[in-house]
Coordinates of C-alpha atoms and ligand atoms in Angstrom, one line a residue:
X1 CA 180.2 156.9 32.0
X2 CA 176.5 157.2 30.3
X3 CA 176.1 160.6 28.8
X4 CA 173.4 161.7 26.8
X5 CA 173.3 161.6 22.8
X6 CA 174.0 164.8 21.4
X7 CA 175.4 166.0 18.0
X8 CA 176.5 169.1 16.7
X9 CA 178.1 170.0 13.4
X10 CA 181.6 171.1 12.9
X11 CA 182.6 173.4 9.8
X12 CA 186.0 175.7 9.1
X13 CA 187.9 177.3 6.8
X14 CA 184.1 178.7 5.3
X15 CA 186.2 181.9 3.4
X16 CA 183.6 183.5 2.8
X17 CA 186.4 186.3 0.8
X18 CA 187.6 183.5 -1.5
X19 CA 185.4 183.0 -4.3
X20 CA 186.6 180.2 -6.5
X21 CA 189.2 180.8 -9.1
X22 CA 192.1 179.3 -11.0
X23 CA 190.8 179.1 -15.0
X24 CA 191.0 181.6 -17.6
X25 CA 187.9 182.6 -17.8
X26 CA 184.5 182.8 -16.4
X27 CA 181.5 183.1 -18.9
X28 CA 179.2 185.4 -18.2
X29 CA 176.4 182.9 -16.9
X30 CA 178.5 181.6 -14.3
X31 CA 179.8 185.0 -12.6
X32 CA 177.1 185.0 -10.2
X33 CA 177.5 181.4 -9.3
X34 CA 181.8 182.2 -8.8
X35 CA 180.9 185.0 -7.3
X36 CA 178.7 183.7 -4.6
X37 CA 179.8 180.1 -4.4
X38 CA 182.0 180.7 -1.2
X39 CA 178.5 182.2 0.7
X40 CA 176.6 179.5 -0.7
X41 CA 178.6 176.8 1.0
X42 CA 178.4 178.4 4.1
X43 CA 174.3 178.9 4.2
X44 CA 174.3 174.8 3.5
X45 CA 176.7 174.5 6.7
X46 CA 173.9 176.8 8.5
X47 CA 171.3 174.7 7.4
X48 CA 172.7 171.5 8.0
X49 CA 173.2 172.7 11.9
X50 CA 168.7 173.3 11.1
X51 CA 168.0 170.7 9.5
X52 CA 169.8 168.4 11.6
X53 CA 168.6 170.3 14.6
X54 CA 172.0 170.1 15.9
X55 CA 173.2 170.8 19.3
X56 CA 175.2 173.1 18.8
X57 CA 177.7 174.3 15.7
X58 CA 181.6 174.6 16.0
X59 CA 183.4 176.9 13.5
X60 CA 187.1 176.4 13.9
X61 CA 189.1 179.2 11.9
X62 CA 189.5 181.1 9.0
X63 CA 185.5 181.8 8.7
X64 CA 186.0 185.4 6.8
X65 CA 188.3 187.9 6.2
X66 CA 186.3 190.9 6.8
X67 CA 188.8 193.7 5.9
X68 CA 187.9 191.9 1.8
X69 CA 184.5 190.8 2.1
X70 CA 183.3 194.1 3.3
X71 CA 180.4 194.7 5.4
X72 CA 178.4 191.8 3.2
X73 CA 180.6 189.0 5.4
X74 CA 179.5 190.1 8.7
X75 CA 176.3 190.9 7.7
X76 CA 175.8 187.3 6.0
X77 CA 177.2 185.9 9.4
X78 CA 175.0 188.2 11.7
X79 CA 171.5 186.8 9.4
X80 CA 172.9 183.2 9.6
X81 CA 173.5 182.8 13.6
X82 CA 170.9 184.6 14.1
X83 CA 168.6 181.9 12.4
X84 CA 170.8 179.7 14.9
X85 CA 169.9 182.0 17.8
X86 CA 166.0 181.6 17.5
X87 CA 166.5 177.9 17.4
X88 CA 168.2 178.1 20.4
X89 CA 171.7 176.8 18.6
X90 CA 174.7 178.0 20.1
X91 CA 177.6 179.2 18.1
X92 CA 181.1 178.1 19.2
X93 CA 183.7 180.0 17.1
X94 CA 187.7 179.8 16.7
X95 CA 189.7 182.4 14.9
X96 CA 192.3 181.2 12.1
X97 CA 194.5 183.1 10.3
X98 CA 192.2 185.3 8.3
X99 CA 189.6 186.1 11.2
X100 CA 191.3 186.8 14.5
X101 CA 188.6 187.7 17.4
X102 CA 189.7 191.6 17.0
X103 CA 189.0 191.8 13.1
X104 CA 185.1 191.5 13.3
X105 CA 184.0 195.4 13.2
X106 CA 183.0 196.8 16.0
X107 CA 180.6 198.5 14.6
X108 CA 178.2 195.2 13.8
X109 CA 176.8 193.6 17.0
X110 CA 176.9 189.6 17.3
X111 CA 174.0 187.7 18.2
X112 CA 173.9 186.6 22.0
X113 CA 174.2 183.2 20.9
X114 CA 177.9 183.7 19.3
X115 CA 180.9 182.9 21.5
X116 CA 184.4 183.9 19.8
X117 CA 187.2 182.1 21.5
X118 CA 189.9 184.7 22.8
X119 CA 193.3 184.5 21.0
X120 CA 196.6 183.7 23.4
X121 CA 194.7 181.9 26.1
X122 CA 192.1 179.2 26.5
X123 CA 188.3 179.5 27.5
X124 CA 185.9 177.0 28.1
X125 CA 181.8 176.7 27.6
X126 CA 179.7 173.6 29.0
X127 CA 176.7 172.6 27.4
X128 CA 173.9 171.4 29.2
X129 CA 170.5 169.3 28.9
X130 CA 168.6 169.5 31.6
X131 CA 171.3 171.1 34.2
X132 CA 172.9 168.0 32.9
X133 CA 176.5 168.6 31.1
X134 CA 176.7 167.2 28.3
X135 CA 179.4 169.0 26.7
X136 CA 182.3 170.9 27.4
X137 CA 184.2 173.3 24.4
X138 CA 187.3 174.2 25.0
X139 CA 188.9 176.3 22.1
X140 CA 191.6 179.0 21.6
X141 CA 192.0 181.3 18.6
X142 CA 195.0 181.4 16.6
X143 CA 197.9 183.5 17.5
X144 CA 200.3 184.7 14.9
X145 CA 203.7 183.3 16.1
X146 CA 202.4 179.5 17.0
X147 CA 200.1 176.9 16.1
X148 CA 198.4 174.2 18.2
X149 CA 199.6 173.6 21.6
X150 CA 198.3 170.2 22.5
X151 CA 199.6 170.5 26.0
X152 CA 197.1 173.8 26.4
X153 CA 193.7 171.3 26.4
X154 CA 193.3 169.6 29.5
X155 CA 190.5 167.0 29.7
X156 CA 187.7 167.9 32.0
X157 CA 188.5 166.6 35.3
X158 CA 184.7 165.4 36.2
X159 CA 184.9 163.5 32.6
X160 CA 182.1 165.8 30.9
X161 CA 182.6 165.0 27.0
X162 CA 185.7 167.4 25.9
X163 CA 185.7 168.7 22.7
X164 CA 189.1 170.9 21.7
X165 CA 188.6 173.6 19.0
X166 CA 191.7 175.0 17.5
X167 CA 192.8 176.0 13.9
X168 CA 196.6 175.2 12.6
X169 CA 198.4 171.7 12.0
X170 CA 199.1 169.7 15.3
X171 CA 201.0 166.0 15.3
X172 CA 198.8 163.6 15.3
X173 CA 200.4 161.7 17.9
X174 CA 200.9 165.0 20.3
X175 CA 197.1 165.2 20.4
X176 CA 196.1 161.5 20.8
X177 CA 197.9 161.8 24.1
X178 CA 196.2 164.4 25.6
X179 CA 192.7 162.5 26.6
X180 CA 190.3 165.3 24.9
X181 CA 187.4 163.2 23.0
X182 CA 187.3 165.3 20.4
X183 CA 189.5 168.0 18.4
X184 CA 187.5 170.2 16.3
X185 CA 190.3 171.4 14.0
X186 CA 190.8 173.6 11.1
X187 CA 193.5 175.1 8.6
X188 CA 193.4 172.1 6.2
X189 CA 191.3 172.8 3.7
X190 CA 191.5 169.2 2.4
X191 CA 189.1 166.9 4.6
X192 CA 191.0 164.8 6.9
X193 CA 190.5 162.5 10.0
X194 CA 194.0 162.1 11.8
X195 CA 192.7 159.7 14.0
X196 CA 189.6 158.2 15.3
X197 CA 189.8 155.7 18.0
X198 CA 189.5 155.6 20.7
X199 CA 189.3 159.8 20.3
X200 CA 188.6 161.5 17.4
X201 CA 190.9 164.0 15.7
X202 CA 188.9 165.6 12.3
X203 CA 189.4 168.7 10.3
X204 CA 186.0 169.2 7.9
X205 CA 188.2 171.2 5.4
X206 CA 187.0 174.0 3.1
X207 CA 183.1 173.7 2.7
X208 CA 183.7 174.9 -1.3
X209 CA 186.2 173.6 -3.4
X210 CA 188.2 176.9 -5.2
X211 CA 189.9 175.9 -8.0
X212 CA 190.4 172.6 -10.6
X213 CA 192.9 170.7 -8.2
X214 CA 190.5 171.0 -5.3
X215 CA 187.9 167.8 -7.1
X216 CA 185.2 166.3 -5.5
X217 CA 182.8 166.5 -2.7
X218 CA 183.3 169.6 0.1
X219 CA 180.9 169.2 3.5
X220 CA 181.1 169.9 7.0
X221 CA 180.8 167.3 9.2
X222 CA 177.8 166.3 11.7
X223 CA 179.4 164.5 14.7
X224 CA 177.3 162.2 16.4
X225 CA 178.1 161.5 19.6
X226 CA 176.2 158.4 21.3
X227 CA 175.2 158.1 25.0
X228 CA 178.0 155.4 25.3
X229 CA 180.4 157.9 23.8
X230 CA 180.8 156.6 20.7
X231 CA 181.5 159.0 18.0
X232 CA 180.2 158.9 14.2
X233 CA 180.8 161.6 11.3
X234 CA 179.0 162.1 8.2
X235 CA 179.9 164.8 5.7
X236 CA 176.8 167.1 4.7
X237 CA 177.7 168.1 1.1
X238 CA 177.8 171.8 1.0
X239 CA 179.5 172.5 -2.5
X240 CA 176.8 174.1 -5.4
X241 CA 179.9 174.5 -7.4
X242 CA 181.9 171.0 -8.2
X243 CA 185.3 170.7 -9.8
X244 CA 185.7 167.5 -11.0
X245 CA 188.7 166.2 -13.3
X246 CA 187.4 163.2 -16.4
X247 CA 189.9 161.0 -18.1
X248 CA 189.0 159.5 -21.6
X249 CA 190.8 156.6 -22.9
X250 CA 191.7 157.0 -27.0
X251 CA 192.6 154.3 -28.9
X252 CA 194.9 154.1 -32.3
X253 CA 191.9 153.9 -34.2
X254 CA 189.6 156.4 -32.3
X255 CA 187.8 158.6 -34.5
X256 CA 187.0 162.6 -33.5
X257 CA 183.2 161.1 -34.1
X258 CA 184.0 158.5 -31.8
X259 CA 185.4 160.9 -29.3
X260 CA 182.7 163.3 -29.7
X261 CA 180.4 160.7 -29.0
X262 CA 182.1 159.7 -25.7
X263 CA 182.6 163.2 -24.4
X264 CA 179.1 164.0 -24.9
X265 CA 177.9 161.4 -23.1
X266 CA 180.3 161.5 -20.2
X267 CA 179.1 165.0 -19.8
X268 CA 175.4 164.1 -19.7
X269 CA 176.1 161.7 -17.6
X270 CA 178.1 164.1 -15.2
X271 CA 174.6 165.7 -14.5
X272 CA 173.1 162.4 -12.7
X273 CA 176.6 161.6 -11.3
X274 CA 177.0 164.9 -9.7
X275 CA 173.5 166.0 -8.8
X276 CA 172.4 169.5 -7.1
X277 CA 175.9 171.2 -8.1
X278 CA 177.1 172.9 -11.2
X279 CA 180.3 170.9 -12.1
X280 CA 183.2 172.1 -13.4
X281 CA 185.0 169.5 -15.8
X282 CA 188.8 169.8 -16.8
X283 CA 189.3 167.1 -19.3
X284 CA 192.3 164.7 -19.7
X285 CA 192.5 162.8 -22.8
X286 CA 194.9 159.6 -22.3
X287 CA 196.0 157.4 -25.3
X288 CA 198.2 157.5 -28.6
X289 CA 197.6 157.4 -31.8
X290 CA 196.4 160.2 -34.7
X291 CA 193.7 161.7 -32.7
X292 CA 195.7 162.0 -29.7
X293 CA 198.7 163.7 -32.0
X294 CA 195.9 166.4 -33.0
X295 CA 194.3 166.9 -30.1
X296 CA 197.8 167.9 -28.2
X297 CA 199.1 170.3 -31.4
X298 CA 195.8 171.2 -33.3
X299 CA 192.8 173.3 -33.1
X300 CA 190.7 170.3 -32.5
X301 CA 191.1 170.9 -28.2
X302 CA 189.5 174.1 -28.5
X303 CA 187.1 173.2 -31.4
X304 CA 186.0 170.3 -28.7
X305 CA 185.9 172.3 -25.9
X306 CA 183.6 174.6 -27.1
X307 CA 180.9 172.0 -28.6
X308 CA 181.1 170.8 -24.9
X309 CA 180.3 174.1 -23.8
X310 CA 177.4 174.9 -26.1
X311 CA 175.9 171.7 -25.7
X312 CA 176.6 171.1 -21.5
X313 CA 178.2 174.1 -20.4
X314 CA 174.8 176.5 -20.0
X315 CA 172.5 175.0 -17.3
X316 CA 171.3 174.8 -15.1
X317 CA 173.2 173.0 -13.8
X318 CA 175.7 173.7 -15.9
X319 CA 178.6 171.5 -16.6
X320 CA 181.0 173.7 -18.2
X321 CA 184.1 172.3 -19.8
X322 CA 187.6 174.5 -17.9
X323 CA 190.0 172.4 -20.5
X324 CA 190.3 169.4 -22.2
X325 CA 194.5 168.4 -22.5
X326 CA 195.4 165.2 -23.8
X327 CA 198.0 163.9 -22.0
X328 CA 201.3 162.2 -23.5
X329 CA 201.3 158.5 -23.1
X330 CA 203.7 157.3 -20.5
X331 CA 205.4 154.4 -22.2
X332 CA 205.8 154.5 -26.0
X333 CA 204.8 151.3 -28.2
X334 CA 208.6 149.6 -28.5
X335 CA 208.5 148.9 -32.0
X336 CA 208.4 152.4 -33.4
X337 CA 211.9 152.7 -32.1
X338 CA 212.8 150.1 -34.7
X339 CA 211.2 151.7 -37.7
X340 CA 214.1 153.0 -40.7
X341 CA 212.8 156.4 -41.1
X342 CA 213.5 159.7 -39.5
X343 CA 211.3 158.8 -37.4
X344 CA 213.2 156.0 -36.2
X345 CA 216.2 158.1 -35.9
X346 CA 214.9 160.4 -33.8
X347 CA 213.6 158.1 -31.1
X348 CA 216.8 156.2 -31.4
X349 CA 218.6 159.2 -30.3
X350 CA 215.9 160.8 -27.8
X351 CA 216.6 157.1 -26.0
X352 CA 220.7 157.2 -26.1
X353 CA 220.2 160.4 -23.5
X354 CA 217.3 158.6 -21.7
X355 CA 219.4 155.8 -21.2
X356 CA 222.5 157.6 -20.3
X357 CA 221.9 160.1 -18.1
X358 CA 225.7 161.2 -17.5
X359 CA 225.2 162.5 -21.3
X360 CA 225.1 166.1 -21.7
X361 CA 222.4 167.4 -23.9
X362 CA 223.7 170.7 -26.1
X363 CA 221.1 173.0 -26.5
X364 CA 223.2 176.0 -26.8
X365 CA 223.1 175.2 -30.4
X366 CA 219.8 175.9 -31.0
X367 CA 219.4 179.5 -30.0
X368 CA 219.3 182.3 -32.1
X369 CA 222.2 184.3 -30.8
X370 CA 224.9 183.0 -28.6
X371 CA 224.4 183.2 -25.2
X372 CA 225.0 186.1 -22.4
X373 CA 227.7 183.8 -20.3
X374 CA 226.7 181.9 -17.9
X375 CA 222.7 183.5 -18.0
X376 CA 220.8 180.9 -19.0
X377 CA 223.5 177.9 -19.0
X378 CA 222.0 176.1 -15.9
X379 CA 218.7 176.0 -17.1
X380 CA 219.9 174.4 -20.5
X381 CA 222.0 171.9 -18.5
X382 CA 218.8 170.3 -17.0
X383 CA 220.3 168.8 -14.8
X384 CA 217.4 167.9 -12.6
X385 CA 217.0 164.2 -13.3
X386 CA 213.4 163.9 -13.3
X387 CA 213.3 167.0 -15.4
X388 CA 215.6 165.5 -17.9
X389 CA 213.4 162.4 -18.0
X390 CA 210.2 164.2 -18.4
X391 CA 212.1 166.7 -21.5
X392 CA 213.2 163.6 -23.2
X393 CA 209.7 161.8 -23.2
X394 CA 207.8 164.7 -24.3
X395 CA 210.6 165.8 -27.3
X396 CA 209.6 161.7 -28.3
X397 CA 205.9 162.0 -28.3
X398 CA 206.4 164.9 -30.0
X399 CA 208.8 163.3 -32.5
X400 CA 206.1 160.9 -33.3
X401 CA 203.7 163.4 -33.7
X402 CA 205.0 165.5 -35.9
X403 CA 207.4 162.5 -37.9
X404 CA 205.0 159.6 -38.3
X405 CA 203.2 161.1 -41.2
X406 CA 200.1 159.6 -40.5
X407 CA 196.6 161.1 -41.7
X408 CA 194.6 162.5 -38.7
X409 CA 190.9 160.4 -39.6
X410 CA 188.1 162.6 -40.0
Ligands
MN501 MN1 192.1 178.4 5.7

């Protein structure tokens, strides 16, 4: 059946009460930015609803807590729809867990052009062009005790468009069944399509990344639907602040001029890579050799770290430095295992329990006072294999750290 083209943009999980976090420490310059980061993604999910003169704009869950942003989340809210309200851009909202339809104060009136899906049962709105449907949203709001229930959406019987808005995981394969066109979901704050043909099941995922796991691009999602019912999605970047994670290679021979060198100019170059965002850079140094060795036991990480800083770090836009580790090499150069030094030794011995993993490792011997019985015996036992594995490769990078005697170059 023909419909008309429309398009409408779907967001969730906006937190406005989050701000991003998860490092040490936030300079001064950047507290504002932090502090206002999770607002500013959601003004760039307003204005991409604008700018692409959308239909209509579909928040499925977890929008604000209001009980921590105080009064400036609802306010925020209120100024936003209502920039949607004298466009004539309706406003289809799903609780989640933070925002349920009974949290938002009763004290600050909604714009007319808000509709809050109930929690417990389903209600539907149609969209129309023309006294033509082009549209019908179904949603629910979260309830505590369950998530979704595909078997609660119902396609609409006439065959009007049907898009499903709920927020909480689903199985894929429960909601492909169900016939609905579209689910508008939330709760993942990852981006993620589960599916997308011949329906489309999407979640947008958090428009702001908050903290240095959660790398690379955060958007909403503008879902374009043609008049044959075909359905396209583009992300709208919405992220001013960008974590981003860099890896640099090191060689035996690298210098810390060399090194210097290549920071500084991945940095710079993180400025045209990443544009319109102030990026936030956690450093992983990969390789072996001297520099590596100093890098991982030195000063010379935090000397680094803040030459990045001083020369990148103050904007705008910024792109400050959050830490630079370097990483222990995952397989070790077999040679150095034959080597008649203490060195050699060591390795030699670090392998015998690599290799035979049956073989206790004593480390009651090594601490100060004998041990309260039984305390801390089953963390010394490590018995966890991958644990064990992971122990024994660092104690030999650090072996040859420490053993191989080798002058750090200038
Ligand atoms: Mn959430």
């Amino acid at each position: 059946m023909p419909n008309w083209p429309f398009r409408f943009v779907h967001a969730g999980d906006l937190h406005l009460e989050m701000p991003p976090g998860g490092i040490d420490h936030v300079p001064e310059h950047l507290r504002l930015l932090f502090v206002d980061a999770a607002y500013a993604a959601a003004e760039r999910v307003f204005a991409t609803a604008l700018t692409e003169e959308a239909d209509f704009l579909v928040l499925a869950g977890d929008v604000l807590d209001s009980q921590q942003t105080g009064p400036r989340g609802p306010l925020f809210l209120v100024e936003q729809f209502s920039r949607l309200d004298q466009r004539g851009i309706p406003v289809y909202w799903a609780g989640g867990k933070v925002d349920p339809p009974d949290a938002w104060p009763a004290t600050i009136r909604l714009p007319d052009n808000v509709h809050i899906f109930p929690s417990g049962r389903i209600e539907e709105f149609v969209v129309r062009r023309e006294a033509t449907a082009i549209a019908r949203i179904i949603g629910i709001s979260r309830s505590e005790n369950h998530g979704i229930r595909p078997s609660d959406f119902v396609p609409d019987p006439a065959g009007v468009f049907s898009i499903a808005v709920a927020h909480g995981s689903a199985d894929a394969d429960a909601l492909r069944g169900r016939g609905i066109h579209y689910w508008a979901l939330g709760g993942n704050h990852r981006r993620q399509t589960l599916f997308h043909s011949p329906h489309v099941a999407h979640c947008p995922g958090t428009p702001q990344g908050r903290s240095p796991r959660e790398t690379g691009s955060h958007a909403c999602t503008v879902v374009h639907v043609s008049d044959q019912r075909s359905v396209r999605l583009t992300a709208a970047s919405t992220d001013g602040l960008r974590w981003h994670t860099e890896q640099v290679t090191v060689e035996d021979s690298t210098t810390r001029t060399q090194l210097e060198r290549m920071l500084d100019q991945r940095a710079a170059a993180l400025k045209d890579t990443i544009p319109g965002a102030d990026v936030m850079v956690s450093w992983r140094i990969l390789g072996s050799g001297a520099l590596a060795a100093q890098l991982r036991h030195g000063n010379l990480a935090v000397e680094l770290l803040e030459t990045l800083r001083k020369r990148h770090g103050l904007g705008p836009p910024a792109v400050w430095s959050v830490a630079l580790v370097a990483e222990p090499p995952a397989a070790l150069d077999p040679e150095i295992y034959e080597q008649d030094s203490i060195l050699g030794d060591f390795l030699r011995e670090a392998r015998r329990y690599q290799t035979n993993a049956g073989e206790e490792i004593d480390l009651e011997g090594y601490l100060p006072a004998p041990s309260p019985a039984g305390a801390m015996l089953p963390a010394l036992a490590i018995s966890d294999r991958s644990a064990r594995q992971r122990v024994l490769r660092e104690a030999a990078v650090l072996g040859i750290d420490l053993l191989s005697g080798e002058e750090p170059q200038p």
